[in-house]
XYZ file of C-alpha atoms in Angstrom:
569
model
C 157.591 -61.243 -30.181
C 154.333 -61.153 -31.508
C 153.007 -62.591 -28.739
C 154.186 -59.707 -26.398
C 153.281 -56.961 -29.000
C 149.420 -58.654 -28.686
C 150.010 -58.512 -25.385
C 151.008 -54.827 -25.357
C 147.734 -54.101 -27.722
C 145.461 -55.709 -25.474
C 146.698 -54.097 -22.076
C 146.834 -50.837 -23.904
C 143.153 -51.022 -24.779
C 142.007 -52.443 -20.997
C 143.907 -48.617 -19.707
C 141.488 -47.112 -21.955
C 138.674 -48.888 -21.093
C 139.500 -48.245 -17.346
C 140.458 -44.630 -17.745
C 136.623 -44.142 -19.535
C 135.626 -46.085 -16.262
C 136.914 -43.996 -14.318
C 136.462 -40.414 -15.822
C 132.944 -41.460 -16.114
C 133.371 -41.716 -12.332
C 134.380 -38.417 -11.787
C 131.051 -37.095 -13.753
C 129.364 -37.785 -10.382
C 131.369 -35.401 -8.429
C 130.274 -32.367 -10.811
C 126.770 -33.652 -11.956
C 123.655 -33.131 -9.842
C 120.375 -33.803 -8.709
C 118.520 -30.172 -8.490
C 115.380 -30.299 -6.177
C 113.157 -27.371 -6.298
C 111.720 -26.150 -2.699
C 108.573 -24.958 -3.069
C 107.251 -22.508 -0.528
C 104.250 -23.729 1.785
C 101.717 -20.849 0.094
C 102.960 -22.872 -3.243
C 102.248 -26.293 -2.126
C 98.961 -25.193 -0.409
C 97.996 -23.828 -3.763
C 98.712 -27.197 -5.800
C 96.950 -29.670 -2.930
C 93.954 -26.896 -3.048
C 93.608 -26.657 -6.248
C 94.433 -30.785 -7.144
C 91.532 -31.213 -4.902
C 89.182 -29.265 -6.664
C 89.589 -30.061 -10.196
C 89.198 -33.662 -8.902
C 85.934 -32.750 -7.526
C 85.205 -31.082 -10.846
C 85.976 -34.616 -12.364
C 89.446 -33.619 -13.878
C 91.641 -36.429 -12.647
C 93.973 -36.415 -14.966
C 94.929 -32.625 -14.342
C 94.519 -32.939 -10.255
C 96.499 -36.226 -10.622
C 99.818 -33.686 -12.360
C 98.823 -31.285 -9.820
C 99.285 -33.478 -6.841
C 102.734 -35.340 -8.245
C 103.860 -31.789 -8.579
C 103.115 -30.967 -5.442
C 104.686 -33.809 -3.738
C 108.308 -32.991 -4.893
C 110.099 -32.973 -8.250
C 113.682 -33.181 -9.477
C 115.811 -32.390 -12.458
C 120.039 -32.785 -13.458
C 122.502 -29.675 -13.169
C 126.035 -29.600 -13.323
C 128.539 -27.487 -11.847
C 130.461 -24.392 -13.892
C 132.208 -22.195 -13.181
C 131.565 -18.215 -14.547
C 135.211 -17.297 -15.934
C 134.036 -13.549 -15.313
C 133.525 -14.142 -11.662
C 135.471 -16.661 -10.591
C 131.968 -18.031 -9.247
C 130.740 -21.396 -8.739
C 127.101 -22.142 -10.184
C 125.014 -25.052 -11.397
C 123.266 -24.660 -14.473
C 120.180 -26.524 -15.150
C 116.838 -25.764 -17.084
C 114.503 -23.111 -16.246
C 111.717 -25.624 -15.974
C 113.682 -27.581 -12.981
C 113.598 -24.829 -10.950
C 109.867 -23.329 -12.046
C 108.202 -21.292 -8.955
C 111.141 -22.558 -7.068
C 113.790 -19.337 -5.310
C 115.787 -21.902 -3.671
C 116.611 -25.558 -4.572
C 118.435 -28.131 -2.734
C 121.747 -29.615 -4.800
C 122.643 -33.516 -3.963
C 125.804 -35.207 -5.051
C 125.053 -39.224 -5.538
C 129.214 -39.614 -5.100
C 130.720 -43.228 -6.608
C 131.109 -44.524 -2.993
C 127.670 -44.074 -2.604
C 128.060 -41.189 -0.331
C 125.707 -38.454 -0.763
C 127.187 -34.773 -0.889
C 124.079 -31.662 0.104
C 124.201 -28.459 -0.360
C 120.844 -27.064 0.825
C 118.359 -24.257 -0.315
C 120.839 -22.791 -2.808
C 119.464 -19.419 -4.538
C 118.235 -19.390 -8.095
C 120.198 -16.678 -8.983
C 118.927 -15.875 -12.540
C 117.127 -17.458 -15.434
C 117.314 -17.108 -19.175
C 114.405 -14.969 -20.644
C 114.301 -16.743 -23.795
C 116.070 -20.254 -23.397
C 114.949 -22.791 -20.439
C 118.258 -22.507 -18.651
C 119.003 -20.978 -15.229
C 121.718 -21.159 -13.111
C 121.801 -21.655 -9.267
C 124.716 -20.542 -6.621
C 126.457 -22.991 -4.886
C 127.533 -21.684 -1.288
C 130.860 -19.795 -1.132
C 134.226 -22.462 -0.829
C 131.761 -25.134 -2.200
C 134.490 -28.117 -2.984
C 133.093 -29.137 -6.158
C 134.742 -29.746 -9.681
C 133.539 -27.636 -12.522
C 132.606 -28.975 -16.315
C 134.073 -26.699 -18.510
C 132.279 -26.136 -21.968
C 134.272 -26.357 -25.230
C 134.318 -24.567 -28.930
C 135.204 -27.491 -30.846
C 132.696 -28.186 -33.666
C 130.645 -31.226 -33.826
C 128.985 -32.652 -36.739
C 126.004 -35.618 -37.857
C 127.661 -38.176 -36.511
C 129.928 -36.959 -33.650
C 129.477 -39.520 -30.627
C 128.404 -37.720 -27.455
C 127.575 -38.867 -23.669
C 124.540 -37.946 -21.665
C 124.793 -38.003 -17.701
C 122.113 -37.033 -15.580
C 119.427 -38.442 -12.793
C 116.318 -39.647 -14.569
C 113.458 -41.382 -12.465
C 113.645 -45.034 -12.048
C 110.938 -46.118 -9.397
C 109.840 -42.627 -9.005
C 113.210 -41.827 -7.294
C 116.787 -40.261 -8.821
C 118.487 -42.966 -10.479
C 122.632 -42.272 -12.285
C 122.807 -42.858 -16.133
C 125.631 -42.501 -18.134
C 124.392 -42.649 -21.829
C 126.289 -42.970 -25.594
C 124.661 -41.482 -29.033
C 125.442 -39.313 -31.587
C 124.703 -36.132 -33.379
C 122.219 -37.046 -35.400
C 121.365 -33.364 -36.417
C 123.778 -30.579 -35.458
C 121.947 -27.725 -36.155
C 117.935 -28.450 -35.762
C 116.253 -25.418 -36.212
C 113.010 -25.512 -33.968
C 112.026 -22.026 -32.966
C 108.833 -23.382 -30.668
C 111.468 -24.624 -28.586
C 113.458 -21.753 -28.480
C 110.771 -18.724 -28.151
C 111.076 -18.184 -31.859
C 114.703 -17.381 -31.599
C 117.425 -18.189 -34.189
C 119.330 -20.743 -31.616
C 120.082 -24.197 -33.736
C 119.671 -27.096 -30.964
C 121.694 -30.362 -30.978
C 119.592 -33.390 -31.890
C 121.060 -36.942 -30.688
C 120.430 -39.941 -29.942
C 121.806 -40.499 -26.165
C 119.855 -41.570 -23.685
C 117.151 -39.253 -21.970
C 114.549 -39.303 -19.456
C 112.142 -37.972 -17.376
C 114.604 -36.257 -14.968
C 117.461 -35.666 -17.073
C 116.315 -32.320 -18.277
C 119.302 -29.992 -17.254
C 122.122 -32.802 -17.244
C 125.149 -31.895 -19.496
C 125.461 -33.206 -23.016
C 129.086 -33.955 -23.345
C 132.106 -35.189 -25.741
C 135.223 -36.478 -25.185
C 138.014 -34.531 -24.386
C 141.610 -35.538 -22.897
C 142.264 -32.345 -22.072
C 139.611 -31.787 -18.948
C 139.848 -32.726 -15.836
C 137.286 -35.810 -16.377
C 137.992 -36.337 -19.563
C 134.696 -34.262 -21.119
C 133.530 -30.980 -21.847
C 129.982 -29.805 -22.294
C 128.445 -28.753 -25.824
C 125.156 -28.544 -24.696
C 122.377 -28.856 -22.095
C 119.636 -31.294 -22.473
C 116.042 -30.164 -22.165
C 113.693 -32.073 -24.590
C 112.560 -35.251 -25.228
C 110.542 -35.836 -28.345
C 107.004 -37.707 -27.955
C 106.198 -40.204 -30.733
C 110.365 -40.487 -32.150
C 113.053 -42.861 -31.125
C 115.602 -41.321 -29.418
C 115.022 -37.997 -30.617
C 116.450 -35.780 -28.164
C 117.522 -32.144 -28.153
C 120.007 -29.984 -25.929
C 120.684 -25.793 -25.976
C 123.932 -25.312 -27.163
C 126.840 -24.492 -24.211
C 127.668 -20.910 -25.833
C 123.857 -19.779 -24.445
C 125.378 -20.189 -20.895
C 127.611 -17.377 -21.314
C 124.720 -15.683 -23.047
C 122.622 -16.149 -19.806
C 125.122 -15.144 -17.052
C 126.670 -12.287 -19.133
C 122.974 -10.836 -18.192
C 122.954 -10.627 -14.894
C 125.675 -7.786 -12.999
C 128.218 -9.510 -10.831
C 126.893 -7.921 -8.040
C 123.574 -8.936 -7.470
C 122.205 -5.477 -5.243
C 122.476 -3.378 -8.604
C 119.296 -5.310 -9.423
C 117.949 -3.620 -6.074
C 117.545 0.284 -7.502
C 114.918 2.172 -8.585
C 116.656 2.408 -12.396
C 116.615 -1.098 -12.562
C 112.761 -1.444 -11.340
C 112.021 1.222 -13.891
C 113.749 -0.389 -16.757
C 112.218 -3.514 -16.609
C 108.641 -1.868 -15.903
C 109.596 -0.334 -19.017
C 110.374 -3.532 -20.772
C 107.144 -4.701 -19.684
C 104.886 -2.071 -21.740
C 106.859 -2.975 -25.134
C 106.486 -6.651 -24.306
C 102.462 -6.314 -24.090
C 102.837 -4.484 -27.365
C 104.261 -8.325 -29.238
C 102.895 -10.875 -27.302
C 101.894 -13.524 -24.423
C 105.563 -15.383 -25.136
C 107.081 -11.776 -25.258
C 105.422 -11.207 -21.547
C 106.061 -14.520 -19.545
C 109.146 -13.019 -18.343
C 107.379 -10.530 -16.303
C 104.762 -12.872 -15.042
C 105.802 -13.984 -11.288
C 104.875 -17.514 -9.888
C 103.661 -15.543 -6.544
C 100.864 -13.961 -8.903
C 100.250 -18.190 -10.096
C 100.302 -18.840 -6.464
C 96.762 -16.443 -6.113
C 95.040 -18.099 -8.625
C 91.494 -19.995 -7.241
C 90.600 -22.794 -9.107
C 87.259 -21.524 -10.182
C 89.296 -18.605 -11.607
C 91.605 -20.825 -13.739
C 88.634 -21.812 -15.709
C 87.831 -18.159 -15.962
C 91.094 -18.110 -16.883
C 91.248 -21.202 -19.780
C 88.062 -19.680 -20.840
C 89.390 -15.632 -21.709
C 92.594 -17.080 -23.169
C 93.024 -16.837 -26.660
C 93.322 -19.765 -28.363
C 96.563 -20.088 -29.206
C 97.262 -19.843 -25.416
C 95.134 -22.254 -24.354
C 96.412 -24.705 -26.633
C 100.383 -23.545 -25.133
C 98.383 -24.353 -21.728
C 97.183 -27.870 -22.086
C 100.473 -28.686 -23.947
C 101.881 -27.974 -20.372
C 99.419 -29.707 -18.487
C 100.292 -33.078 -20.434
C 103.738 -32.717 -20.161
C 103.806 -31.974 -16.468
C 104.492 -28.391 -16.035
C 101.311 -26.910 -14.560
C 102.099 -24.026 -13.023
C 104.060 -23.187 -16.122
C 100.622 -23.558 -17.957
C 98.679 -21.381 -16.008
C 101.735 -18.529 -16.124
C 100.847 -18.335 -19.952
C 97.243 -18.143 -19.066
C 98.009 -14.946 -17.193
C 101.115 -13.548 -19.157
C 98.416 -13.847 -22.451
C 95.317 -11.732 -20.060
C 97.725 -9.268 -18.746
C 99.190 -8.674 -22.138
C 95.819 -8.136 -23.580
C 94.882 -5.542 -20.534
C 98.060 -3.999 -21.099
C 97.955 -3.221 -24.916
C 96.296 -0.956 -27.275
C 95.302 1.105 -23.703
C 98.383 3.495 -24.333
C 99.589 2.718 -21.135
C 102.717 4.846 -19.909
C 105.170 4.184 -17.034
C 104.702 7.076 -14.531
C 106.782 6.444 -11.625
C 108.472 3.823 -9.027
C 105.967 4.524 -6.091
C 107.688 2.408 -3.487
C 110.746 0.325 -3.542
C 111.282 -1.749 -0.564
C 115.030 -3.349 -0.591
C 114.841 -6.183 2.266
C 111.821 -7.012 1.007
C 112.888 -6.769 -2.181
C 109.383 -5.539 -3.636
C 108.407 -2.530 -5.260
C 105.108 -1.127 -6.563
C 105.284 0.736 -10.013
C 102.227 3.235 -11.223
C 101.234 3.535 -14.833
C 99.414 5.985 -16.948
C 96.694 6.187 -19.421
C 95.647 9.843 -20.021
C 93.782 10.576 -16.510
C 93.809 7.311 -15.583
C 96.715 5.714 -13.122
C 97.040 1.975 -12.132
C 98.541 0.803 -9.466
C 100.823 -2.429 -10.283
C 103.118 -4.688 -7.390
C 106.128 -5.984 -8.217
C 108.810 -8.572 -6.460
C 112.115 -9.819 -7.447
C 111.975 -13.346 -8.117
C 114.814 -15.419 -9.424
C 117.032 -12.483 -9.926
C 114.264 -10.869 -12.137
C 111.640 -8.222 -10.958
C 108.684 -9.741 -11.893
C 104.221 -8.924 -12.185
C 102.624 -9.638 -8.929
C 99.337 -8.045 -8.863
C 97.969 -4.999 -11.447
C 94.454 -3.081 -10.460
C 93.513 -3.945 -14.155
C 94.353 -7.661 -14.313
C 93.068 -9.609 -10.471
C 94.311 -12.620 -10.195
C 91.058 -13.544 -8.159
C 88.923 -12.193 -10.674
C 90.204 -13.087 -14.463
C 87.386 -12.188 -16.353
C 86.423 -8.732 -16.064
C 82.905 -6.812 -15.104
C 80.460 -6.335 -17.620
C 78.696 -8.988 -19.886
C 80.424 -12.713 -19.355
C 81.473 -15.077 -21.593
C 82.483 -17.513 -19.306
C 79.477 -18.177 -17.662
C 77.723 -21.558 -18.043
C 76.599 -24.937 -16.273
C 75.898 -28.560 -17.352
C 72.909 -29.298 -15.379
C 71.316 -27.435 -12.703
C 67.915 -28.220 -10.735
C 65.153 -25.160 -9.631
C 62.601 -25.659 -7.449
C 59.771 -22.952 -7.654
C 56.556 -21.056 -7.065
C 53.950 -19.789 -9.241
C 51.676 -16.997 -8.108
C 48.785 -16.298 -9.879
C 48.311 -13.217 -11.412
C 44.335 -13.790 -13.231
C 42.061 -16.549 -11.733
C 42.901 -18.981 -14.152
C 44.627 -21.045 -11.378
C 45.842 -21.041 -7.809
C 49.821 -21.189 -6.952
C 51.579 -24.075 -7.756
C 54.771 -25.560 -8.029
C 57.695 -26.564 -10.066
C 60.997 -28.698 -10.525
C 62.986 -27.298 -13.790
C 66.059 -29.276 -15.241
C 68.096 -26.754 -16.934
C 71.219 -26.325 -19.174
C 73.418 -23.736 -20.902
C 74.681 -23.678 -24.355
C 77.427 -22.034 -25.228
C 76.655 -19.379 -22.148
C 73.509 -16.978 -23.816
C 71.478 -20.163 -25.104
C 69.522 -22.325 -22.412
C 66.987 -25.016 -22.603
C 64.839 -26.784 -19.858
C 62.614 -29.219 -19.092
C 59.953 -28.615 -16.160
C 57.300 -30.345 -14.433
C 54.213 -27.843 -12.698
C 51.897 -29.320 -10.608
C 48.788 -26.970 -11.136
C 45.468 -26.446 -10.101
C 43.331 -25.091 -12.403
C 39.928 -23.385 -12.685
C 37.761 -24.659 -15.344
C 34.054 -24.479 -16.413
C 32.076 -27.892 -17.605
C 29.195 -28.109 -19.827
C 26.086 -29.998 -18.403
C 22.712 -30.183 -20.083
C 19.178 -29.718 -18.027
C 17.050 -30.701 -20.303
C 17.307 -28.612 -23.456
C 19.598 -26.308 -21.774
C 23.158 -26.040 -21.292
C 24.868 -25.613 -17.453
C 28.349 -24.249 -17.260
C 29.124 -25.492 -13.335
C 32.952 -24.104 -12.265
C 35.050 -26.792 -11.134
C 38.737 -27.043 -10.441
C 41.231 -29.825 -11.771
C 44.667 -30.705 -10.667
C 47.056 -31.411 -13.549
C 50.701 -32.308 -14.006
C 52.132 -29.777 -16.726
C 55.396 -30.699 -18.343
C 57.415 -28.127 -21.245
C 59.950 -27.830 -22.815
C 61.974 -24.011 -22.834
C 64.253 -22.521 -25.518
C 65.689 -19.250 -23.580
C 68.639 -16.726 -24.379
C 69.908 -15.030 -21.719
C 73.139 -12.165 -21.266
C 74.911 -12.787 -18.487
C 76.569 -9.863 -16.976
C 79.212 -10.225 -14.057
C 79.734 -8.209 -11.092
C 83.054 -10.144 -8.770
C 81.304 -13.692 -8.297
C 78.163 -12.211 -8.864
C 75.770 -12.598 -12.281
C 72.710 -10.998 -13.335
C 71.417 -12.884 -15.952
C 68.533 -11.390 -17.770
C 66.591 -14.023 -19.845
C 63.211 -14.674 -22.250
C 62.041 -17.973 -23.165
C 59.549 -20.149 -25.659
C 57.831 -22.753 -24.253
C 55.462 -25.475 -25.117
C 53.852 -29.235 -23.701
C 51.500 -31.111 -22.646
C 49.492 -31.008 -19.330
C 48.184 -34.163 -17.908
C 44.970 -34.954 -15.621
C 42.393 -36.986 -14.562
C 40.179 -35.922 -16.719
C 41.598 -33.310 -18.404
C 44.165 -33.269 -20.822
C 46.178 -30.543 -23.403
C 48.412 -28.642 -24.549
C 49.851 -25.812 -23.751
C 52.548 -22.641 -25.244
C 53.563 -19.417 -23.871
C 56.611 -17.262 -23.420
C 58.343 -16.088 -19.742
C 61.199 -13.462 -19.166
C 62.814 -12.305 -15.653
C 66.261 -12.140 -14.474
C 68.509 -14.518 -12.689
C 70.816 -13.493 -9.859
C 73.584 -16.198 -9.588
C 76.872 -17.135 -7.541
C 79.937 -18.586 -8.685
C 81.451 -21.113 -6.403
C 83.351 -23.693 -8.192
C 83.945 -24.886 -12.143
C 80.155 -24.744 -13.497
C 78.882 -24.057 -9.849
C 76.608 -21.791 -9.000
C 73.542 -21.175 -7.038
C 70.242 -19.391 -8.315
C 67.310 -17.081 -7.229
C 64.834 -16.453 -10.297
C 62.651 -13.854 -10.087
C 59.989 -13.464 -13.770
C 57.070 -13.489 -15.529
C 55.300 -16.583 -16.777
C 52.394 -16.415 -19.296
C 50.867 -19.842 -21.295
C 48.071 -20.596 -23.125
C 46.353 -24.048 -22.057
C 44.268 -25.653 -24.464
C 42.384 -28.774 -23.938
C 42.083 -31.723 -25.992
C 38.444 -31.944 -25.588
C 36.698 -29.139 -25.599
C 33.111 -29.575 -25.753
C 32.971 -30.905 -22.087
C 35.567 -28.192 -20.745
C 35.978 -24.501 -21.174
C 39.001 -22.825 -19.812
C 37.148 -20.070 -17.671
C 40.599 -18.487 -18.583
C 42.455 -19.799 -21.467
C 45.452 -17.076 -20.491
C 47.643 -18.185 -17.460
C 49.605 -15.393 -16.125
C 51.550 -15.501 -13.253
C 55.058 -14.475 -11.395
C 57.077 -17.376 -10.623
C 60.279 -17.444 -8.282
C 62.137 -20.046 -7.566
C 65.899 -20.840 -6.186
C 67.959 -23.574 -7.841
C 71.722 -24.985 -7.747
C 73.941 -26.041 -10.920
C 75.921 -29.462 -10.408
């Protein structure tokens, strides 16, 4: 008897271990792999612009660039709206991320392989990194449901998703538990008051979007969702953090059931609307409005423009996305911050919906500042009208007219003339090494190769002979300048005075020398710290040599206008 009742026990616990088998199973049948399609503008863009911050000597940043350009994925799961009776797949915001359609693959337990191809992001979250996609109309797919019950520290949970393994989707199921149920981190959540779950499951590059999930004997496959994973913390053991489910509800209750509501001129003006108070807070408060086609129309040389007239705590929010793989997301914040700084404290008003265009689905919206109008383009983009273009704010020209703060070079090389303006010399040449510090400071080094009149003392006798005589000498100085650099498009004029003082070398002739020059510099911008040069000033030195009882300077003032053309490397 005891024998059978072990018996009983042991088969009792193999059913459960097989029934966890097998609804573990069925997760594959509702969880996804969610693969962005970028359009072919987009992925021009990224192999453009990878290209030229590697010539620029940013590998690290062309090397994200390039991976992101060749294809990413991210985890979803199917739900279904109970206000719609619709079928979607939720998944994070940053999945889908200048993406309007996505492709959704089933990796089924036979190993079959279920598609459902360019699928519509139909809306994402404005606050929390969720979005939801539709799945084609009689899609045969079983829903997760989400669940109310309450978890606490300790409450063991599952993770399924579709991280990397060999740079390619890979299934994992994952245990944990709750190791903080209510982690307050409002960096994570756009400062709002939304406590995250914190647990210990496993997750990887490529589960972000996968469901976080508990037990539950009353679903279909024997789990319900609680949450949606998203981070992964750097620098902790499995420290990872999911949205809560109820923000689902919170994100589709946004959008209208029918989708061509979002099509009308109310809805264009509302959100133009919107747009005005968000300026008003700040760059966070605007990244809703900022649309990946105005990303797509960023140059490279403009993103440094662009790094450059962001405000600090933006450019730090920028490089944090660089390193963590989300470029394009980086340079959005770049923009949203300029735009919102163009946009606020000019008492901008909204005047009127100029055009609305409902196949295209693209509208341009005017705004008002006393006299002034500005002409703004606008396109709905993942079921949000979104900032494509504003007269105020181009995306091919960041920093505006007027003096620059974003001009500057490492090294660039000049070669030149110098044409006498006195007889002290005849015209000569130059080669000038030049830098910039911290764009209105400069200093150089140049080599002249001059030839210059002189007088030398002889004695006849018991009188003195002053016989004119000319000496070739190589003149190297050093220059201290300031300039202010004032941009016009891709064009600078660069106004500039300098110190200067060295040493001039001949065969018989030796010195020093110290003088001042001032002109102005016309120079184009072609690239990160590239630019080419024509010079144009004035160039005045005093030569004084070390010996002067055998040579007089028939003029001890050298005056002359010097030119020269140069190029910045």
């Amino acid at each position: 008897q005891e024998h059978t009742s072990m018996k009983k026990q042991f088969l009792t616990f193999l059913t459960l271990i097989l029934a966890f088998a097998a609804s573990a199973q069925n997760l594959r049948e509702t969880v996804a792999i969610v693969r962005p399609k970028l359009s072919e503008s987009t992925q021009t863009f990224l192999a453009d612009f990878s290209k030229s911050l590697r010539g620029d000597g940013f590998h690290a940043a062309a090397d994200v660039l390039q991976n992101y350009g060749k294809g990413s994925f991210g985890t979803g799961f199917a739900y279904r709206d109970k206000h719609n009776n619709r079928l979607y797949i939720i998944t994070n915001r940053h999945v889908v991320e200048q993406a309007d359609r996505v492709d959704i693959e089933f990796s089924l337990p036979d190993n079959s392989t279920k598609r459902f191809a360019a699928c519509p992001v139909v809306g994402v979250h404005d606050d929390f990194d969720l979005a939801f996609i539709a799945l084609p109309e009689g899609a045969n797919v079983p829903a997760l449901e989400t669940t109310d019950q309450s978890i606490t520290d300790g409450t063991t949970v599952f993770t399924a998703g579709f991280p990397a393994l060999e740079d390619r989707p890979s299934w994992q199921f994952g245990q944990g538990i709750v190791s903080n149920a209510n982690a307050l981190i409002k960096s994570l959540t756009n400062s709002k008051e939304l406590p995250l779950i914190q647990h210990t499951a496993q997750v990887d590059a490529g589960s972000s979007g996968g469901p976080l999930l508990i037990r539950d004997e009353q679903a279909a496959t024997g789990y319900a969702v609680i949450g949606i994973n998203t981070w992964k913390a750097a620098g902790r053991e499995n420290t990872n953090f999911a949205i809560p489910a109820r923000a689902i509800d919170d994100l589709l209750q946004n959008y209208p059931s029918n989708p061509r509501v979002l099509l009308t001129r109310d809805e264009v003006s509302k959100r133009a609307t919107e747009m005005l108070q968000a300026a008003q807070s700040s760059y966070q408060a605007m990244m809703p409005f900022v649309s990946y086609q105005y990303v797509s129309n960023i140059s490279a040389d403009t993103f440094y423009d662009l790094v450059i007239a962001a405000s600090d705590a933006a450019t730090d929010a920028m490089e944090s996305c660089f390193e963590q793989g989300s470029p394009l997301e980086g340079i959005r914040i770049g923009l949203a911050d300029i735009i919102c700084r163009q946009f606020s404290g000019k008492n901008y008003t909204f005047s009127t919906v100029a055009d609305l265009d409902t196949l295209a689905r693209k509208a341009e919206v005017v705004y008002t500042a006393g006299n002034k109008s500005i002409s703004t383009q606008w396109m709905m983009e993942q079921g949000r009208w979104r900032l494509v273009d504003a007269e105020n704010v181009k995306a091919s020209n960041i920093e505006p007219n007027g003096i620059s703060k974003s001009y500057g070079f490492g090294t660039s090389v000049y070669l030149g003339l110098i044409s006498p303006l006195n007889n002290a010399f005849d015209l000569s040449y130059s080669l000038a090494f030049k830098r910039t510090i911290l764009t209105f400071v400069t200093y150089e080094i140049t080599g002249s190769l001059l030839k210059i009149n002189t007088e030398k003392t002889e004695w006849e006798g018991t009188y003195v002979k002053l016989n004119s005589d000319t000496q070739n000498v190589f003149d190297i100085d050093f220059n201290l300048g300031g300039q202010l650099p004032v941009k016009c498009g891709p064009i600078y004029l660069v106004p500039y005075a300098k110190v200067l003082g060295g040493l001039y070398l001949g065969s018989d002739l030796t010195g020093i020398d110290y003088g001042f020059g001032a002109g102005v510099e016309v120079a184009y911008k072609f690239g990160y710290q590239n630019y080419v040069f024509i010079n144009l000033g004035y160039l005045g030195k005093k030569m004084k040599p070390f010996d002067d009882q055998e040579y007089r300077m028939k003029s001890k003032t050298l005056s002359g206008l010097a030119c020269s053309i140069g190029i910045s490397f």
